Coordinates of C-alpha atoms and ligand atoms in Angstrom, one line a residue:
X897 CA -3.5 21.7 -12.6
X898 CA -6.4 19.8 -12.5
X899 CA -6.1 16.7 -10.5
X900 CA -8.4 13.4 -10.5
X901 CA -7.3 11.4 -7.4
X902 CA -8.9 7.7 -7.3
X903 CA -9.6 6.0 -4.2
X904 CA -11.6 6.2 -1.2
X905 CA -9.5 5.2 1.8
X906 CA -7.4 6.9 4.6
X907 CA -4.3 6.7 1.8
X908 CA -6.3 8.6 -0.2
X909 CA -7.3 11.5 2.4
X910 CA -3.9 11.8 3.3
X911 CA -2.9 12.4 -0.4
X912 CA -5.8 14.8 -1.2
X913 CA -4.7 16.5 1.9
X914 CA -1.2 16.9 0.6
X915 CA -2.2 17.7 -3.1
X916 CA -4.5 20.2 -2.0
X917 CA -1.3 22.2 -0.5
X918 CA 0.3 22.3 -4.3
X919 CA 1.0 25.7 -5.3
X920 CA 0.2 24.3 -8.9
X921 CA -2.9 22.9 -8.1
X922 CA -6.3 24.5 -9.5
X923 CA -8.7 22.1 -8.9
X924 CA -8.8 18.5 -7.3
X925 CA -11.5 15.7 -7.6
X926 CA -11.5 12.7 -5.6
X927 CA -13.7 9.6 -6.8
X928 CA -15.4 8.2 -5.0
X929 CA -13.4 9.9 -1.7
X930 CA -15.0 9.9 1.6
X931 CA -16.6 12.4 4.0
X932 CA -12.7 13.3 5.0
X933 CA -11.7 14.1 1.3
X934 CA -14.3 16.4 0.3
X935 CA -12.6 19.1 2.7
X936 CA -9.7 19.0 -0.1
X937 CA -11.4 19.0 -3.4
X938 CA -14.9 17.7 -5.1
X939 CA -15.8 13.8 -4.4
X940 CA -17.2 12.3 -7.4
X941 CA -19.4 9.2 -7.6
X942 CA -16.9 7.4 -10.4
X943 CA -16.7 3.5 -10.6
X944 CA -13.1 2.5 -10.2
X945 CA -13.1 -0.3 -12.8
X946 CA -15.4 1.7 -15.2
X947 CA -12.9 3.3 -17.3
X948 CA -15.2 4.7 -19.9
X949 CA -17.2 6.5 -16.9
X950 CA -14.0 7.8 -16.1
X951 CA -12.7 8.9 -19.5
X952 CA -16.1 10.9 -19.7
X953 CA -15.5 12.7 -16.3
X954 CA -11.5 13.5 -17.5
X955 CA -12.5 15.0 -20.9
X956 CA -15.6 16.7 -19.7
X957 CA -13.8 18.3 -16.5
X958 CA -10.3 18.9 -18.4
X959 CA -8.7 17.0 -16.1
X960 CA -4.5 17.3 -16.3
X961 CA -3.4 14.6 -14.2
X962 CA -4.9 11.3 -12.8
X963 CA -3.3 9.8 -9.8
X964 CA -4.2 6.4 -8.8
X965 CA -4.6 5.2 -5.0
X966 CA -5.6 1.5 -5.3
X967 CA -3.9 -1.4 -7.1
X968 CA -7.1 -2.9 -8.6
X969 CA -7.7 -0.3 -11.4
X970 CA -3.7 -0.2 -12.4
X971 CA -3.9 -4.5 -12.3
X972 CA -6.9 -3.8 -14.5
X973 CA -5.1 -1.7 -16.9
X974 CA -6.3 1.9 -16.4
X975 CA -3.0 3.8 -17.1
X976 CA -2.9 1.2 -20.4
X977 CA -6.6 2.5 -21.2
X978 CA -5.5 6.2 -21.2
X979 CA -2.4 5.4 -23.5
X980 CA -4.4 3.8 -26.1
X981 CA -7.1 6.4 -26.4
X982 CA -6.5 9.3 -28.9
X983 CA -8.2 12.3 -26.4
X984 CA -6.7 10.6 -23.2
X985 CA -3.1 9.8 -24.5
X986 CA -1.7 13.0 -23.3
X987 CA -3.0 12.9 -19.8
X988 CA -0.4 11.7 -17.4
X989 CA -1.4 8.6 -14.9
X990 CA 0.4 8.4 -11.9
X991 CA 0.5 4.7 -11.3
X992 CA 2.1 1.9 -13.6
X993 CA 1.0 0.3 -16.6
X994 CA -0.7 -3.3 -16.4
X995 CA 3.0 -4.8 -17.1
X996 CA 4.4 -3.0 -14.3
X997 CA 1.5 -3.6 -11.8
X998 CA 1.7 -7.4 -12.3
X999 CA 4.4 -7.1 -9.7
X1000 CA 1.6 -7.0 -7.5
X1001 CA -0.7 -8.7 -9.7
X1002 CA 1.1 -11.7 -9.7
X1003 CA 3.2 -13.1 -7.1
X1004 CA 4.9 -15.7 -9.6
X1005 CA 5.7 -12.4 -11.9
X1006 CA 7.4 -10.8 -8.9
X1007 CA 9.3 -13.8 -7.8
X1008 CA 10.5 -14.5 -11.5
X1009 CA 11.5 -10.7 -11.8
X1010 CA 13.4 -10.9 -8.7
X1011 CA 15.3 -13.8 -9.3
X1012 CA 16.0 -12.3 -13.0
X1013 CA 17.5 -9.6 -11.3
X1014 CA 19.3 -11.0 -8.2
X1015 CA 17.0 -9.2 -5.9
X1016 CA 17.2 -11.1 -2.3
X1017 CA 13.8 -12.7 -1.5
X1018 CA 12.5 -16.1 -0.1
X1019 CA 13.6 -19.2 -2.0
X1020 CA 10.5 -20.4 -3.8
X1021 CA 8.7 -22.7 -6.5
X1022 CA 5.3 -22.0 -8.1
X1023 CA 2.8 -24.8 -9.1
X1024 CA -0.7 -25.2 -10.9
X1025 CA -3.2 -28.0 -11.0
X1026 CA -1.4 -29.5 -13.8
X1027 CA 1.9 -29.7 -11.2
X1028 CA -0.3 -30.3 -7.7
X1029 CA 1.5 -33.7 -7.3
X1030 CA 5.0 -31.9 -7.3
X1031 CA 3.8 -29.2 -5.2
X1032 CA 2.9 -31.9 -2.6
X1033 CA 6.5 -33.4 -2.6
X1034 CA 8.2 -29.8 -2.7
X1035 CA 6.1 -29.2 0.6
X1036 CA 7.9 -32.3 2.3
X1037 CA 11.1 -30.9 1.4
X1038 CA 10.4 -27.5 3.1
X1039 CA 10.5 -27.1 6.6
X1040 CA 7.9 -25.2 9.0
X1041 CA 6.3 -23.1 8.8
X1042 CA 5.1 -23.5 5.3
X1043 CA 4.2 -20.2 3.4
X1044 CA 1.4 -20.5 0.7
X1045 CA 0.5 -17.5 -1.5
X1046 CA -2.4 -17.5 -4.2
X1047 CA -0.7 -15.8 -7.3
X1048 CA -3.2 -13.3 -7.9
X1049 CA -4.8 -10.7 -6.2
X1050 CA -7.2 -12.2 -3.3
X1051 CA -8.1 -8.9 -1.0
X1052 CA -5.2 -9.4 1.4
X1053 CA -6.2 -13.0 2.0
X1054 CA -4.1 -14.9 -0.5
X1055 CA -1.3 -15.6 2.1
X1056 CA -1.3 -18.6 4.1
X1057 CA 1.2 -19.6 7.0
X1058 CA 0.9 -22.8 8.4
X1059 CA 2.3 -24.8 11.0
X1060 CA 1.9 -28.6 9.7
X1061 CA 3.0 -30.1 7.2
X1062 CA -0.4 -32.0 6.8
X1063 CA -2.4 -28.6 6.9
X1064 CA 0.1 -27.4 4.3
X1065 CA -0.9 -30.0 1.8
X1066 CA -4.5 -29.6 2.4
X1067 CA -4.8 -26.3 1.7
X1068 CA -2.2 -26.5 -1.6
X1069 CA -4.7 -29.1 -2.6
X1070 CA -7.7 -26.9 -1.8
X1071 CA -6.6 -23.8 -3.6
X1072 CA -5.3 -25.5 -6.4
X1073 CA -8.4 -28.2 -6.8
X1074 CA -11.1 -26.6 -5.2
X1075 CA -10.4 -23.0 -6.6
X1076 CA -10.5 -22.0 -2.6
X1077 CA -9.4 -18.2 -4.0
X1078 CA -11.0 -18.4 -7.9
X1079 CA -8.7 -17.6 -10.5
X1080 CA -6.3 -15.6 -8.4
X1081 CA -5.3 -19.4 -7.0
X1082 CA -4.6 -20.8 -10.3
X1083 CA -1.2 -20.7 -9.5
X1084 CA 0.3 -20.9 -6.1
X1085 CA 3.8 -19.8 -4.8
X1086 CA 5.3 -21.7 -2.0
X1087 CA 8.1 -20.3 -0.3
X1088 CA 10.8 -20.3 2.4
X1089 CA 9.5 -18.6 5.9
X1090 CA 11.5 -15.8 6.6
X1091 CA 12.2 -15.0 10.4
X1092 CA 12.6 -11.3 11.1
X1093 CA 11.0 -7.6 11.7
X1094 CA 8.9 -6.2 8.6
X1095 CA 9.2 -2.8 6.9
X1096 CA 7.8 -0.8 4.2
X1097 CA 9.9 1.1 1.9
X1098 CA 8.5 3.5 -0.9
X1099 CA 9.9 5.2 -4.1
X1100 CA 8.6 7.2 -6.8
X1101 CA 9.9 6.7 -10.1
X1102 CA 9.3 8.0 -13.4
X1103 CA 11.0 5.0 -14.9
X1104 CA 14.5 6.1 -15.0
X1105 CA 15.3 7.4 -11.8
X1106 CA 13.7 7.5 -8.4
X1107 CA 13.3 9.3 -5.1
X1108 CA 13.1 7.3 -1.6
X1109 CA 10.1 8.5 0.4
X1110 CA 10.2 7.9 4.4
X1111 CA 10.3 4.3 5.5
X1112 CA 7.2 3.1 7.7
X1113 CA 6.4 -0.2 9.5
X1114 CA 2.4 -1.1 9.9
X1115 CA 0.8 -3.0 12.1
X1116 CA -1.3 -5.7 10.5
X1117 CA -2.7 -7.7 13.0
X1118 CA -6.3 -6.8 15.0
X1119 CA -4.5 -7.7 18.6
X1120 CA -1.8 -6.0 20.9
X1121 CA 1.3 -7.7 20.6
X1122 CA 0.8 -8.3 17.2
X1123 CA -1.7 -11.3 18.0
X1124 CA -4.9 -12.1 16.1
X1125 CA -6.6 -11.7 12.5
X1126 CA -4.5 -9.9 9.9
X1127 CA -6.6 -6.8 8.8
X1128 CA -5.7 -4.0 6.1
X1129 CA -3.7 -2.3 9.0
X1130 CA -4.2 -1.1 12.7
X1131 CA -1.1 1.8 12.6
X1132 CA 2.0 2.8 11.3
X1133 CA 4.9 4.6 12.4
X1134 CA 7.7 6.6 10.5
X1135 CA 10.8 6.6 10.7
X1136 CA 11.6 3.0 11.7
X1137 CA 14.7 3.3 13.9
X1138 CA 16.2 0.0 12.8
X1139 CA 16.2 1.2 9.3
X1140 CA 18.6 3.8 9.1
X1141 CA 22.1 4.0 8.0
X1142 CA 23.7 0.8 6.8
X1143 CA 20.7 -1.2 6.5
X1144 CA 18.9 1.7 4.1
X1145 CA 22.3 1.7 2.0
X1146 CA 21.9 -2.4 1.4
X1147 CA 17.9 -1.8 0.7
X1148 CA 18.9 0.9 -2.1
X1149 CA 21.9 -0.9 -3.4
X1150 CA 20.5 -4.5 -2.9
X1151 CA 16.9 -3.9 -3.8
X1152 CA 15.5 -0.4 -4.8
X1153 CA 18.3 0.0 -7.5
X1154 CA 18.3 -3.3 -9.1
X1155 CA 14.3 -3.1 -9.3
X1156 CA 14.2 0.0 -10.9
X1157 CA 17.0 -0.7 -13.2
X1158 CA 15.3 -4.5 -13.5
X1159 CA 12.1 -2.6 -14.9
X1160 CA 14.0 -0.5 -17.2
X1161 CA 15.9 -3.3 -18.9
X1162 CA 12.9 -5.4 -19.0
X1163 CA 11.0 -2.8 -20.8
X1164 CA 8.8 -2.6 -18.1
X1165 CA 7.4 1.1 -18.3
X1166 CA 7.0 2.3 -14.6
X1167 CA 5.6 5.6 -13.5
X1168 CA 4.4 5.9 -9.9
X1169 CA 5.2 4.4 -6.6
X1170 CA 6.7 1.2 -5.9
X1171 CA 6.0 -0.4 -2.4
X1172 CA 8.7 -2.8 -1.2
X1173 CA 7.6 -4.9 1.8
X1174 CA 10.6 -6.2 3.1
X1175 CA 11.9 -8.2 6.1
X1176 CA 14.8 -7.5 8.0
X1177 CA 16.6 -10.7 8.5
X1178 CA 19.8 -10.2 10.9
X1179 CA 20.6 -7.3 9.0
X1180 CA 19.9 -8.4 5.6
X1181 CA 16.8 -6.7 4.0
X1182 CA 14.7 -9.0 1.8
X1183 CA 11.9 -8.5 -0.4
X1184 CA 8.4 -10.1 0.6
X1185 CA 6.2 -8.6 -1.6
X1186 CA 6.3 -5.7 -4.3
X1187 CA 2.9 -3.4 -4.5
X1188 CA 2.4 -0.9 -7.3
X1189 CA 0.7 1.5 -5.2
X1190 CA 1.4 3.2 -1.7
X1191 CA 0.6 1.4 1.5
X1192 CA -2.3 2.2 3.9
X1193 CA -1.9 3.0 6.7
X1194 CA 1.7 3.8 5.8
X1195 CA 0.8 6.6 3.5
X1196 CA -0.9 8.4 6.5
X1197 CA 2.7 8.7 8.3
X1198 CA 5.0 8.8 5.1
X1199 CA 3.1 11.6 3.3
X1200 CA 2.6 13.7 6.1
X1201 CA 6.7 13.9 6.6
X1202 CA 7.1 14.9 2.7
X1203 CA 7.9 18.7 2.6
X1204 CA 7.9 19.3 -1.0
X1205 CA 5.3 19.9 -3.3
X1206 CA 3.8 16.3 -4.3
X1207 CA 2.4 17.7 -7.5
X1208 CA 5.8 18.9 -8.8
X1209 CA 7.2 15.5 -8.0
X1210 CA 4.5 14.0 -10.1
X1211 CA 5.0 16.3 -12.8
X1212 CA 8.6 15.0 -12.7
X1213 CA 7.0 11.6 -13.1
X1214 CA 5.0 12.3 -15.9
X1215 CA 7.5 14.3 -17.8
X1216 CA 10.4 12.1 -17.0
X1217 CA 12.2 14.6 -15.2
X1218 CA 12.0 13.4 -11.2
X1219 CA 15.7 13.2 -11.1
X1220 CA 15.7 17.0 -11.5
X1221 CA 12.9 17.9 -9.0
X1222 CA 13.8 18.6 -5.1
X1223 CA 12.5 16.2 -2.6
X1224 CA 12.8 17.2 1.3
X1225 CA 11.4 15.7 4.4
X1226 CA 10.4 16.9 8.0
X1227 CA 12.3 15.9 10.6
X1228 CA 9.6 15.0 12.6
X1229 CA 8.2 11.7 13.2
X1230 CA 5.0 10.6 12.3
X1231 CA 2.8 8.1 14.0
X1232 CA -1.0 7.0 13.1
X1233 CA -3.3 4.7 15.1
X1234 CA -6.4 3.3 13.2
X1235 CA -9.7 3.2 14.9
X1236 CA -11.8 0.4 13.2
X1237 CA -15.3 -0.8 13.6
X1238 CA -16.2 -3.4 16.6
X1239 CA -16.0 -7.2 15.2
X1240 CA -13.4 -6.0 12.2
X1241 CA -11.9 -7.7 10.7
X1242 CA -14.9 -10.1 10.6
X1243 CA -18.6 -8.7 10.7
X1244 CA -19.3 -5.2 11.9
X1245 CA -22.0 -2.4 11.8
X1246 CA -21.7 0.3 9.0
X1247 CA -23.9 3.4 9.3
X1248 CA -22.8 4.7 12.9
X1249 CA -22.4 8.3 13.7
X1250 CA -19.1 9.5 14.6
X1251 CA -18.8 12.2 17.4
X1252 CA -16.3 14.8 18.4
X1253 CA -13.9 15.2 15.4
X1254 CA -14.2 18.6 15.5
X1255 CA -12.1 18.6 18.9
X1256 CA -9.4 17.3 17.7
X1257 CA -6.6 19.8 17.4
X1258 CA -3.5 18.2 17.8
X1259 CA -3.6 15.4 15.0
X1260 CA -4.8 14.9 11.5
X1261 CA -7.9 12.8 11.0
X1262 CA -7.6 10.9 7.8
X1263 CA -11.1 9.2 7.1
X1264 CA -10.5 5.6 5.9
X1265 CA -14.2 4.5 5.8
X1266 CA -16.7 7.2 6.2
X1267 CA -19.4 8.9 4.5
X1268 CA -21.3 11.9 5.0
X1269 CA -25.1 12.0 5.8
X1270 CA -26.6 15.5 6.0
X1271 CA -24.6 17.3 8.8
X1272 CA -23.7 13.7 10.4
X1273 CA -20.2 11.7 9.4
X1274 CA -20.7 7.9 9.7
X1275 CA -18.9 4.9 9.5
X1276 CA -18.8 3.0 6.2
X1277 CA -16.2 0.4 6.6
X1278 CA -14.1 -1.9 9.0
X1279 CA -11.3 0.8 9.3
X1280 CA -12.8 4.2 10.2
X1281 CA -10.3 6.8 10.7
X1282 CA -6.8 7.1 11.0
X1283 CA -5.8 9.3 13.8
X1284 CA -1.8 10.8 13.0
X1285 CA 0.3 12.9 14.9
X1286 CA 4.0 14.5 14.5
X1287 CA 6.2 14.5 17.4
X1288 CA 10.1 15.1 17.9
X1289 CA 10.2 11.5 18.4
X1290 CA 7.8 8.5 18.0
X1291 CA 6.9 8.3 21.6
X1292 CA 5.5 11.9 21.5
X1293 CA 3.7 11.4 18.2
X1294 CA 1.9 8.4 19.5
X1295 CA 1.1 9.8 22.6
X1296 CA -0.7 12.6 20.6
X1297 CA -2.6 10.0 18.5
X1298 CA -3.9 8.4 21.7
X1299 CA -4.7 11.7 23.4
X1300 CA -6.6 12.6 20.2
X1301 CA -8.3 9.3 19.9
X1302 CA -10.5 10.0 23.5
X1303 CA -11.8 12.8 21.9
X1304 CA -13.6 11.2 18.8
X1305 CA -16.2 8.3 19.7
X1306 CA -18.5 5.9 17.7
X1307 CA -20.3 3.1 19.0
X1308 CA -18.0 -0.2 19.1
X1309 CA -15.2 1.9 18.4
X1310 CA -11.5 0.0 18.8
X1311 CA -7.7 0.5 18.3
X1312 CA -4.7 -0.9 19.2
X1313 CA -3.3 0.7 22.5
X1314 CA 0.4 -0.3 21.8
X1315 CA 1.2 0.8 18.0
X1316 CA 4.9 1.4 17.9
X1317 CA 5.5 -0.8 20.7
X1318 CA 8.8 -2.7 19.4
X1319 CA 10.2 0.1 18.2
X1320 CA 10.1 2.9 21.0
X1321 CA 11.7 1.7 24.3
Ligands
AMP1781 P1 2.1 -10.5 1.4 O1 0.8 -10.5 1.0 O2 3.1 -11.0 0.3 O3 2.3 -9.1 2.1 O4 2.2 -11.5 3.1 C1 1.2 -11.1 4.0 C2 2.3 -11.3 5.5 O5 2.7 -12.7 5.3 C3 3.3 -10.5 4.8 O6 3.3 -9.2 5.6 C4 4.2 -11.5 6.1 O7 4.0 -10.9 7.5 C5 3.8 -12.8 5.9 N1 4.7 -13.3 4.9 C6 5.0 -13.5 3.7 N2 5.6 -14.1 2.7 C7 6.6 -14.4 4.0 C8 7.7 -15.4 4.5 N3 8.2 -15.8 3.1 N4 8.3 -15.2 5.4 C9 7.8 -15.0 6.4 N5 6.3 -14.3 6.4 C10 5.9 -13.7 5.1
LIG1782 N1 -0.1 -1.5 4.6 C1 -0.2 -2.5 3.8 C2 -0.5 -2.6 2.4 O1 -1.3 -1.3 2.0 O2 -0.8 -3.1 1.6

C-alpha cells in the first residue's frame, strides 16, 4: 500500500513511525512532515488546505490511502473533496467527512448531538449577536466559574474560564459584538463548569463498529502543578490508572456506544478517529469536547502502545470490516515529556540547532517542531520534541524520558519536570 500522511507534528511522527512498521506498506509520504518523519518515509512540501495540489500528488504517485493527522483539512472537507472527485473517489481517506468533523468544528453542533443522544456533558445554552441580551441574563443565572466557548475552531484559544460575572459578561460581549474570535465566535456556548480530572479516550471507527485505543492523560499547562498558560500539551501518560474497569465501562456504555450509534442514526458517515475529551466527576464520565482526530501529545503514548498493524486497522475502516480486525496492545506503560522552546506558549525563537538526538537510546524521540537544515536539525515551533519511553509502570517510563532529555540540548529548552505527578504515587 502507498500511503500519504498529512501533518507535521509529534502526532504525525508517531504515526509515521507506526505506519512504517506495517507489513502491507510499500511507500510512505508525509506532507509536509518534519525532520523526524523523513526517517520513515519521504517528506513532501504540500499545503494541507490546497486540495487540488494534494490531488495532483496523489494521482501522480499512485497513493492508495490518505491518513489525515490534524483537524483543519477534515473540517474544511478534504474527505468530501475526494468523494466528489471521479479520480479520487476510490482512494480511502482516514478521517471523517465535513459533517462528522463538525463534532470538533462546531461546539454548538457537538452539544446538540450529545443532547440528542443523551450523552453526558455539561449543561449549556448557545447565543449569537442577536441573542446577546439573553446570553447576559443566562450568565447571571449561572454560578462561577463561567465557561464560554467560541463555537468554531479558534486554534485552541476559544475556551474561556472566568471567575467573575463581570468579566464573563464583558467577554461574551467582546466575542459576539466585537468579533474577538472572528467567524469562530459568531456563536458562543456557555456551559456549566465541571470539576474533576480530565482524560482522553480514543476510538477508531468505520461508521459501524469501533475499537477502543488505550486512554491517555495530557498535561496542558506550561507550568508545574498545572499552573500557567494553556499550551498544545506538555506531556502525556498512558494508561490512566483511575480510568480502568467500572469507569471505562461507563465511558463505553454511556459515551462511546451512543456516539457511534448516534452518528449512524443521524446519517453522519464517519471513518477515522474519534477523540473523547472527558472529565471524571466523582466517578462519572462527562464529555468536555469531541475532536475528529488523534490528540497531540496523546498520540505519542497511545500509538506506541498499539501492537497491531495500524494499516490493517485503517484498511478495516476503509472497507467497513473493522469488526473483523484484531487489535492488540502492549502491556507496558508509556509516558512522553515535551521539550519546548523558551518563551512558549508566548513568543519564542526558532531555527536553533538541536544537539544530542543521537545519544538517546532508551526513548523514542518524536519531533513536534523541527526542520532539517543540511546535517543540522533545528527548532521550528513552540513544541519541539516529544520524548516517549516505555516502562513496566508509569514511574519507570517517566524516569526514562527524563533521563533521555538530559542528553538533548537546544538553547532555551524548557520542559515540565512533573508530568504524571497526579497519577503516580
Ligand atoms: P476544550 O477546548 O473544549 O477542550 O476546552 C479546553 C479546556 O477547558 C478543557 O480541556 C478543560 O480543561 C476546560 N473546560 C472546558 N469545558 C469545561 C467545563 N465545562 N468545565 C470545566 N472545564 C472545562
Ligand atoms: N492534547 C489535546 C489535543 O490534541 O487537542
